[in-house]
């Protein structure tokens, strides 16, 4: 190990101590790691209930995700929460360490910026799966050794945690990588069958017949803090669960606009996939498109954008680009890490300001497309 690696480990160790103390002592929030608390209790009760999904609250998670939490259910919550915290902490370190070395960043300041990426810190603090998603996305993009099986395996893990990972199959389908697709469904079916040892098969029946179809209109979509395109349409033309006043009240137009938007987005994605041959470049664009397609984007959902942000920095760090592009990149980064979620909205147009991360994502997509256009010419 060189001096840079030792320095990175020391910085991470100090950062981890501060994060642990801040999460478990100074903040004193109950329950600690509240997202993990919900899933932990849900898994603990698997043997006592016929269904994995909450009976009175919308839960969009794929049933097999219970396998992720089952090992922690072997411990009482006070121990399990610490184990899960350190799992997230280590996976986040390995994610950014892999990115740092794989892309030859060689800038300690950038490593510190990655370490302090606010959406990821919130994901660790809440105890949700976004850091785990980041870790497997990094493995999927950069650490598969061109193995079709490993790519499929990492993608299945991602899909089980978040369904949006299935969009990556578009890339493999358009590039005639049918073997990876075959591996994907084979591994997925195998994991689903294995999960039936622990959870009732009715979970899958409920999931595929009800949960998926309820997703677009669930309460979690219609909140001020949700920063997806669909949530923005609700803010513009409908009502949020906070009963905010829309900019223009016309709820019947929400889904026609949204479906037309999805058609444009998927068409653009297909065209870009056919034209862009550099694999990692187009797959980073896929990550950006996931945010633009997904219906529920909490603050911590944007953790995955750390990959295209750092990859864009890697692409441009030694190349001459316009100062304006650097400014746009900085604005995009700032918008992605800030949050604006006021308790009282006195003016209806303030609703447009509650999605800064979405706007930052759009700017990041613009930068990628502009870079591709310039390199093509």
Short mmCIF file of C-alpha atoms in Angstrom, two decimals:
data_model
loop_
_atom_site.label_atom_id
_atom_site.label_comp_id
_atom_site.label_asym_id
_atom_site.label_seq_id
_atom_site.Cartn_x
_atom_site.Cartn_y
_atom_site.Cartn_z
CA UNK A 1 0.00 0.00 0.00
CA UNK A 2 1.25 3.50 -0.85
CA UNK A 3 1.07 6.60 1.35
CA UNK A 4 -2.13 7.73 -0.37
CA UNK A 5 -3.91 4.49 0.58
CA UNK A 6 -2.82 4.77 4.20
CA UNK A 7 -4.01 8.39 4.33
CA UNK A 8 -7.38 7.37 2.87
CA UNK A 9 -7.81 4.66 5.52
CA UNK A 10 -6.93 7.10 8.32
CA UNK A 11 -9.40 9.68 6.97
CA UNK A 12 -12.09 7.01 6.71
CA UNK A 13 -11.41 5.77 10.25
CA UNK A 14 -11.76 9.28 11.72
CA UNK A 15 -14.87 9.94 9.60
CA UNK A 16 -16.42 6.64 10.70
CA UNK A 17 -15.90 7.44 14.40
CA UNK A 18 -17.58 10.85 14.03
CA UNK A 19 -20.47 9.35 12.04
CA UNK A 20 -20.99 6.56 14.57
CA UNK A 21 -20.94 8.91 17.56
CA UNK A 22 -23.20 11.38 15.79
CA UNK A 23 -25.72 8.71 14.85
CA UNK A 24 -25.85 6.78 18.12
CA UNK A 25 -25.18 9.45 20.75
CA UNK A 26 -25.56 13.13 19.91
CA UNK A 27 -28.60 12.89 17.64
CA UNK A 28 -30.48 10.58 20.01
CA UNK A 29 -33.17 9.97 17.42
CA UNK A 30 -35.57 7.14 18.20
CA UNK A 31 -35.59 4.73 16.58
CA UNK A 32 -31.98 4.95 15.43
CA UNK A 33 -31.68 3.99 11.73
CA UNK A 34 -35.45 4.25 11.37
CA UNK A 35 -35.66 2.64 7.92
CA UNK A 36 -33.76 -0.39 9.15
CA UNK A 37 -36.01 -0.49 12.24
CA UNK A 38 -39.08 -0.93 10.03
CA UNK A 39 -37.54 -3.69 7.90
CA UNK A 40 -36.04 -5.44 10.93
CA UNK A 41 -39.41 -5.66 12.70
CA UNK A 42 -41.02 -6.75 9.47
CA UNK A 43 -38.59 -9.64 9.06
CA UNK A 44 -38.80 -10.57 12.76
CA UNK A 45 -42.55 -11.11 12.28
CA UNK A 46 -42.25 -13.28 9.15
CA UNK A 47 -42.85 -16.47 11.08
CA UNK A 48 -45.92 -15.00 12.77
CA UNK A 49 -47.69 -13.55 9.72
CA UNK A 50 -48.59 -15.09 6.36
CA UNK A 51 -47.41 -12.03 4.43
CA UNK A 52 -44.19 -10.10 4.28
CA UNK A 53 -45.80 -6.82 3.24
CA UNK A 54 -47.26 -4.45 5.80
CA UNK A 55 -51.01 -4.95 6.20
CA UNK A 56 -51.80 -1.22 6.61
CA UNK A 57 -48.99 0.62 4.85
CA UNK A 58 -47.80 0.64 1.26
CA UNK A 59 -44.55 -1.31 0.88
CA UNK A 60 -43.10 -1.48 -2.63
CA UNK A 61 -40.23 -3.87 -1.92
CA UNK A 62 -39.66 -7.10 -3.77
CA UNK A 63 -40.37 -10.01 -1.33
CA UNK A 64 -36.91 -11.59 -1.70
CA UNK A 65 -35.37 -8.47 -0.14
CA UNK A 66 -36.28 -10.12 3.18
CA UNK A 67 -33.17 -12.28 2.67
CA UNK A 68 -31.06 -9.15 3.11
CA UNK A 69 -32.42 -8.56 6.60
CA UNK A 70 -32.78 -12.13 7.85
CA UNK A 71 -29.17 -12.43 9.16
CA UNK A 72 -29.74 -9.33 11.32
CA UNK A 73 -32.93 -10.83 12.76
CA UNK A 74 -30.75 -13.37 14.59
CA UNK A 75 -29.77 -10.56 17.00
CA UNK A 76 -31.76 -8.23 19.21
CA UNK A 77 -32.30 -4.77 17.71
CA UNK A 78 -29.62 -3.00 19.75
CA UNK A 79 -26.98 -5.30 18.29
CA UNK A 80 -28.55 -5.64 14.83
CA UNK A 81 -28.70 -1.88 14.29
CA UNK A 82 -24.98 -1.51 15.03
CA UNK A 83 -24.13 -4.38 12.69
CA UNK A 84 -26.21 -2.86 9.91
CA UNK A 85 -24.67 0.58 10.50
CA UNK A 86 -21.15 -0.80 10.11
CA UNK A 87 -22.23 -2.85 7.08
CA UNK A 88 -23.35 0.36 5.38
CA UNK A 89 -20.26 2.19 6.55
CA UNK A 90 -17.85 -0.40 5.14
CA UNK A 91 -19.77 -0.84 1.89
CA UNK A 92 -19.70 2.90 1.35
CA UNK A 93 -15.97 3.03 1.99
CA UNK A 94 -15.31 0.17 -0.44
CA UNK A 95 -17.58 1.81 -3.04
CA UNK A 96 -15.73 5.12 -3.04
CA UNK A 97 -12.32 3.44 -2.59
CA UNK A 98 -12.96 1.29 -5.67
CA UNK A 99 -14.09 4.32 -7.66
CA UNK A 100 -11.12 6.35 -6.48
CA UNK A 101 -8.56 3.76 -7.58
CA UNK A 102 -10.35 2.31 -10.58
CA UNK A 103 -10.73 5.76 -12.14
CA UNK A 104 -7.26 6.87 -10.99
CA UNK A 105 -8.60 10.02 -9.34
CA UNK A 106 -5.38 10.63 -7.34
CA UNK A 107 -6.81 13.60 -5.47
CA UNK A 108 -7.39 13.27 -1.73
CA UNK A 109 -9.72 16.27 -1.76
CA UNK A 110 -12.04 14.49 -4.20
CA UNK A 111 -11.98 11.42 -1.95
CA UNK A 112 -13.06 13.58 0.99
CA UNK A 113 -15.85 15.10 -1.13
CA UNK A 114 -17.01 11.57 -1.97
CA UNK A 115 -16.81 10.60 1.69
CA UNK A 116 -19.02 13.55 2.65
CA UNK A 117 -21.56 13.10 -0.16
CA UNK A 118 -24.70 14.14 1.73
CA UNK A 119 -27.30 11.80 0.16
CA UNK A 120 -25.10 8.83 1.09
CA UNK A 121 -24.62 10.11 4.63
CA UNK A 122 -28.38 10.37 5.05
CA UNK A 123 -28.76 6.84 3.69
CA UNK A 124 -26.33 5.58 6.35
CA UNK A 125 -28.03 7.62 9.06
CA UNK A 126 -31.52 6.33 8.15
CA UNK A 127 -30.31 2.76 7.71
CA UNK A 128 -31.75 2.12 4.27
CA UNK A 129 -30.39 0.21 1.28
CA UNK A 130 -29.11 3.00 -0.96
CA UNK A 131 -25.47 2.50 0.05
CA UNK A 132 -25.84 -1.23 -0.65
CA UNK A 133 -27.26 -0.31 -4.07
CA UNK A 134 -24.29 2.00 -4.68
CA UNK A 135 -21.87 -0.79 -3.78
CA UNK A 136 -23.41 -3.31 -6.18
CA UNK A 137 -23.69 -0.68 -8.91
CA UNK A 138 -19.95 -0.08 -8.62
CA UNK A 139 -19.34 -3.83 -8.83
CA UNK A 140 -21.73 -4.10 -11.78
CA UNK A 141 -20.00 -1.30 -13.70
CA UNK A 142 -16.34 -1.73 -12.85
CA UNK A 143 -15.57 -5.01 -11.08
CA UNK A 144 -17.09 -7.86 -13.02
CA UNK A 145 -13.94 -8.90 -14.98
CA UNK A 146 -16.14 -9.08 -18.09
CA UNK A 147 -17.91 -12.09 -16.60
CA UNK A 148 -21.45 -12.46 -17.92
CA UNK A 149 -22.45 -14.42 -14.83
CA UNK A 150 -21.11 -11.81 -12.40
CA UNK A 151 -22.77 -8.97 -14.30
CA UNK A 152 -26.07 -10.84 -14.17
CA UNK A 153 -25.61 -11.70 -10.49
CA UNK A 154 -24.87 -8.10 -9.46
CA UNK A 155 -27.83 -6.93 -11.53
CA UNK A 156 -30.17 -9.43 -9.85
CA UNK A 157 -29.10 -8.20 -6.40
CA UNK A 158 -29.77 -4.65 -7.53
CA UNK A 159 -33.17 -5.64 -8.96
CA UNK A 160 -34.24 -7.37 -5.75
CA UNK A 161 -33.44 -4.23 -3.76
CA UNK A 162 -34.77 -1.75 -6.33
CA UNK A 163 -36.80 -2.75 -9.38
CA UNK A 164 -35.37 0.05 -11.48
CA UNK A 165 -32.25 -2.06 -12.06
CA UNK A 166 -34.19 -3.97 -14.70
CA UNK A 167 -33.73 -0.97 -17.02
CA UNK A 168 -30.13 -2.10 -17.53
CA UNK A 169 -31.51 -5.11 -19.42
CA UNK A 170 -32.37 -2.67 -22.22
CA UNK A 171 -28.65 -2.18 -22.77
CA UNK A 172 -27.95 -5.92 -22.93
CA UNK A 173 -30.97 -6.55 -25.14
CA UNK A 174 -30.01 -3.86 -27.66
CA UNK A 175 -26.41 -5.08 -27.69
CA UNK A 176 -27.54 -8.70 -28.15
CA UNK A 177 -26.03 -9.85 -24.85
CA UNK A 178 -28.64 -12.58 -24.53
CA UNK A 179 -26.46 -14.77 -22.32
CA UNK A 180 -26.46 -12.12 -19.56
CA UNK A 181 -30.25 -11.82 -19.82
CA UNK A 182 -30.58 -15.60 -19.55
CA UNK A 183 -28.30 -15.63 -16.48
CA UNK A 184 -30.30 -12.76 -14.98
CA UNK A 185 -33.64 -14.56 -15.05
CA UNK A 186 -32.10 -17.89 -14.04
CA UNK A 187 -30.43 -16.38 -10.97
CA UNK A 188 -33.54 -14.37 -10.11
CA UNK A 189 -35.79 -17.44 -10.24
CA UNK A 190 -33.27 -19.37 -8.15
CA UNK A 191 -33.20 -16.67 -5.45
CA UNK A 192 -37.01 -16.42 -5.46
CA UNK A 193 -37.31 -20.19 -4.96
CA UNK A 194 -34.70 -20.09 -2.20
CA UNK A 195 -36.57 -17.26 -0.47
CA UNK A 196 -39.66 -19.47 -0.16
CA UNK A 197 -37.83 -21.35 2.59
CA UNK A 198 -38.27 -18.24 4.75
CA UNK A 199 -41.31 -16.36 3.39
CA UNK A 200 -44.76 -17.38 2.22
CA UNK A 201 -45.29 -17.77 -1.55
CA UNK A 202 -48.36 -15.50 -1.26
CA UNK A 203 -45.97 -12.57 -0.97
CA UNK A 204 -45.11 -12.93 -4.65
CA UNK A 205 -48.76 -13.29 -5.64
CA UNK A 206 -49.64 -10.10 -3.78
CA UNK A 207 -46.60 -8.32 -5.19
CA UNK A 208 -47.21 -9.12 -8.86
CA UNK A 209 -51.00 -8.71 -8.74
CA UNK A 210 -51.37 -5.68 -6.47
CA UNK A 211 -48.28 -3.90 -5.18
CA UNK A 212 -46.75 -3.10 -8.57
CA UNK A 213 -50.00 -1.66 -9.91
CA UNK A 214 -50.60 0.46 -6.81
CA UNK A 215 -47.16 2.02 -7.03
CA UNK A 216 -47.83 5.02 -9.25
CA UNK A 217 -50.62 6.40 -7.03
CA UNK A 218 -49.23 5.43 -3.63
CA UNK A 219 -48.94 8.12 -0.96
CA UNK A 220 -45.13 7.99 -1.10
CA UNK A 221 -45.27 9.46 -4.63
CA UNK A 222 -47.41 12.44 -3.61
CA UNK A 223 -45.17 14.04 -1.00
CA UNK A 224 -43.30 17.35 -1.08
CA UNK A 225 -40.02 15.61 -0.27
CA UNK A 226 -40.29 13.26 -3.27
CA UNK A 227 -38.12 14.69 -6.07
CA UNK A 228 -39.22 12.63 -9.06
CA UNK A 229 -40.78 13.86 -12.28
CA UNK A 230 -44.11 12.26 -11.35
CA UNK A 231 -44.03 14.00 -7.94
CA UNK A 232 -43.30 17.30 -9.69
CA UNK A 233 -46.37 16.80 -11.87
CA UNK A 234 -48.47 16.24 -8.74
CA UNK A 235 -47.08 19.48 -7.32
CA UNK A 236 -47.88 21.33 -10.53
CA UNK A 237 -51.31 19.96 -11.36
CA UNK A 238 -52.64 18.00 -8.35
CA UNK A 239 -52.35 17.72 -4.59
CA UNK A 240 -49.61 16.36 -2.38
CA UNK A 241 -50.46 14.53 0.84
CA UNK A 242 -49.53 17.76 2.62
CA UNK A 243 -52.51 19.37 0.79
CA UNK A 244 -50.40 22.00 -0.91
CA UNK A 245 -51.97 24.29 -3.49
CA UNK A 246 -50.96 23.24 -7.02
CA UNK A 247 -49.51 25.76 -9.44
CA UNK A 248 -52.29 24.95 -11.94
CA UNK A 249 -54.97 22.55 -10.73
CA UNK A 250 -55.63 20.06 -13.52
CA UNK A 251 -55.13 16.51 -12.10
CA UNK A 252 -56.47 14.70 -15.17
CA UNK A 253 -53.47 15.81 -17.18
CA UNK A 254 -50.86 14.34 -14.80
CA UNK A 255 -50.65 10.81 -16.17
CA UNK A 256 -51.08 11.67 -19.88
CA UNK A 257 -48.08 14.00 -19.51
CA UNK A 258 -46.16 11.44 -17.46
CA UNK A 259 -46.71 8.61 -19.96
CA UNK A 260 -45.73 10.86 -22.86
CA UNK A 261 -42.63 11.87 -20.90
CA UNK A 262 -41.74 8.21 -20.32
CA UNK A 263 -42.15 7.51 -24.03
CA UNK A 264 -39.72 10.33 -24.87
CA UNK A 265 -37.25 9.21 -22.19
CA UNK A 266 -37.22 5.54 -23.27
CA UNK A 267 -36.96 6.52 -26.93
CA UNK A 268 -33.97 8.73 -26.15
CA UNK A 269 -32.41 5.97 -24.04
CA UNK A 270 -32.74 3.45 -26.87
CA UNK A 271 -31.28 5.87 -29.42
CA UNK A 272 -28.33 6.70 -27.17
CA UNK A 273 -27.69 3.01 -26.48
CA UNK A 274 -27.48 2.32 -30.20
CA UNK A 275 -25.17 5.26 -30.87
CA UNK A 276 -22.81 5.25 -27.86
CA UNK A 277 -20.38 2.32 -27.94
CA UNK A 278 -18.36 3.03 -24.79
CA UNK A 279 -20.00 0.78 -22.21
CA UNK A 280 -19.21 2.56 -18.95
CA UNK A 281 -20.20 5.91 -20.43
CA UNK A 282 -23.65 4.77 -21.55
CA UNK A 283 -24.27 2.82 -18.33
CA UNK A 284 -23.58 5.98 -16.33
CA UNK A 285 -26.20 7.68 -18.47
CA UNK A 286 -28.53 4.80 -17.54
CA UNK A 287 -28.01 5.66 -13.85
CA UNK A 288 -29.03 9.25 -14.57
CA UNK A 289 -32.08 8.05 -16.51
CA UNK A 290 -33.09 5.83 -13.57
CA UNK A 291 -33.50 8.95 -11.45
CA UNK A 292 -35.48 10.62 -14.25
CA UNK A 293 -37.77 7.58 -14.62
CA UNK A 294 -38.25 6.35 -11.06
CA UNK A 295 -41.44 7.56 -9.35
CA UNK A 296 -40.02 7.88 -5.83
CA UNK A 297 -36.80 9.81 -5.30
CA UNK A 298 -36.12 10.64 -1.67
CA UNK A 299 -33.07 12.66 -0.65
CA UNK A 300 -31.03 9.49 -0.10
CA UNK A 301 -32.14 7.93 -3.43
CA UNK A 302 -29.68 10.26 -5.14
CA UNK A 303 -26.78 8.37 -3.54
CA UNK A 304 -26.37 6.46 -6.81
CA UNK A 305 -25.59 9.71 -8.66
CA UNK A 306 -22.18 9.72 -6.97
CA UNK A 307 -21.06 7.31 -9.71
CA UNK A 308 -21.91 9.49 -12.77
CA UNK A 309 -20.68 12.60 -10.93
CA UNK A 310 -17.27 11.06 -10.24
CA UNK A 311 -17.15 9.42 -13.67
CA UNK A 312 -17.75 12.79 -15.35
CA UNK A 313 -14.96 14.28 -13.25
CA UNK A 314 -12.72 11.39 -14.38
CA UNK A 315 -13.61 12.02 -18.04
CA UNK A 316 -12.87 15.74 -17.91
CA UNK A 317 -10.10 16.14 -15.33
CA UNK A 318 -7.28 16.01 -17.92
CA UNK A 319 -9.22 17.43 -20.86
CA UNK A 320 -9.85 20.99 -21.88
CA UNK A 321 -13.49 21.83 -21.37
CA UNK A 322 -15.25 25.17 -21.33
CA UNK A 323 -15.31 27.06 -18.05
CA UNK A 324 -19.09 27.19 -18.42
CA UNK A 325 -19.22 23.38 -18.33
CA UNK A 326 -17.25 23.32 -15.09
CA UNK A 327 -19.65 25.87 -13.62
CA UNK A 328 -22.65 23.78 -14.72
CA UNK A 329 -21.03 20.69 -13.21
CA UNK A 330 -20.54 22.51 -9.90
CA UNK A 331 -24.15 23.75 -9.96
CA UNK A 332 -25.36 20.23 -10.72
CA UNK A 333 -23.37 18.84 -7.78
CA UNK A 334 -24.66 21.51 -5.38
CA UNK A 335 -28.28 20.97 -6.46
CA UNK A 336 -27.92 17.19 -5.98
CA UNK A 337 -26.62 17.50 -2.41
CA UNK A 338 -28.89 20.29 -1.10
CA UNK A 339 -32.44 19.93 0.14
CA UNK A 340 -35.35 22.33 0.19
CA UNK A 341 -38.35 21.03 2.07
CA UNK A 342 -40.04 23.94 3.89
CA UNK A 343 -42.68 23.24 6.50
CA UNK A 344 -44.88 26.11 5.33
CA UNK A 345 -45.36 26.88 1.65
CA UNK A 346 -46.88 30.35 1.54
CA UNK A 347 -46.70 30.65 -2.25
CA UNK A 348 -47.70 27.93 -4.66
CA UNK A 349 -44.73 28.54 -6.95
CA UNK A 350 -42.47 27.54 -4.06
CA UNK A 351 -43.41 23.97 -4.95
CA UNK A 352 -41.18 24.28 -8.00
CA UNK A 353 -38.23 24.84 -5.65
CA UNK A 354 -38.76 21.57 -3.77
CA UNK A 355 -37.01 19.45 -6.42
CA UNK A 356 -33.43 20.81 -6.62
CA UNK A 357 -31.95 17.32 -6.95
CA UNK A 358 -34.12 16.58 -9.97
CA UNK A 359 -32.88 19.77 -11.64
CA UNK A 360 -29.29 18.88 -10.77
CA UNK A 361 -29.81 15.46 -12.38
CA UNK A 362 -31.12 17.08 -15.57
CA UNK A 363 -28.04 19.32 -15.69
CA UNK A 364 -25.80 16.28 -15.24
CA UNK A 365 -27.52 14.54 -18.16
CA UNK A 366 -26.96 17.68 -20.26
CA UNK A 367 -23.24 17.58 -19.43
CA UNK A 368 -22.97 13.91 -20.46
CA UNK A 369 -24.77 14.49 -23.73
CA UNK A 370 -22.70 17.58 -24.45
CA UNK A 371 -19.47 15.67 -23.72
CA UNK A 372 -20.52 12.81 -26.01
CA UNK A 373 -21.42 15.25 -28.79
CA UNK A 374 -18.06 17.01 -28.49
CA UNK A 375 -16.08 13.73 -28.47
CA UNK A 376 -18.03 12.47 -31.45
CA UNK A 377 -17.10 15.53 -33.44
#
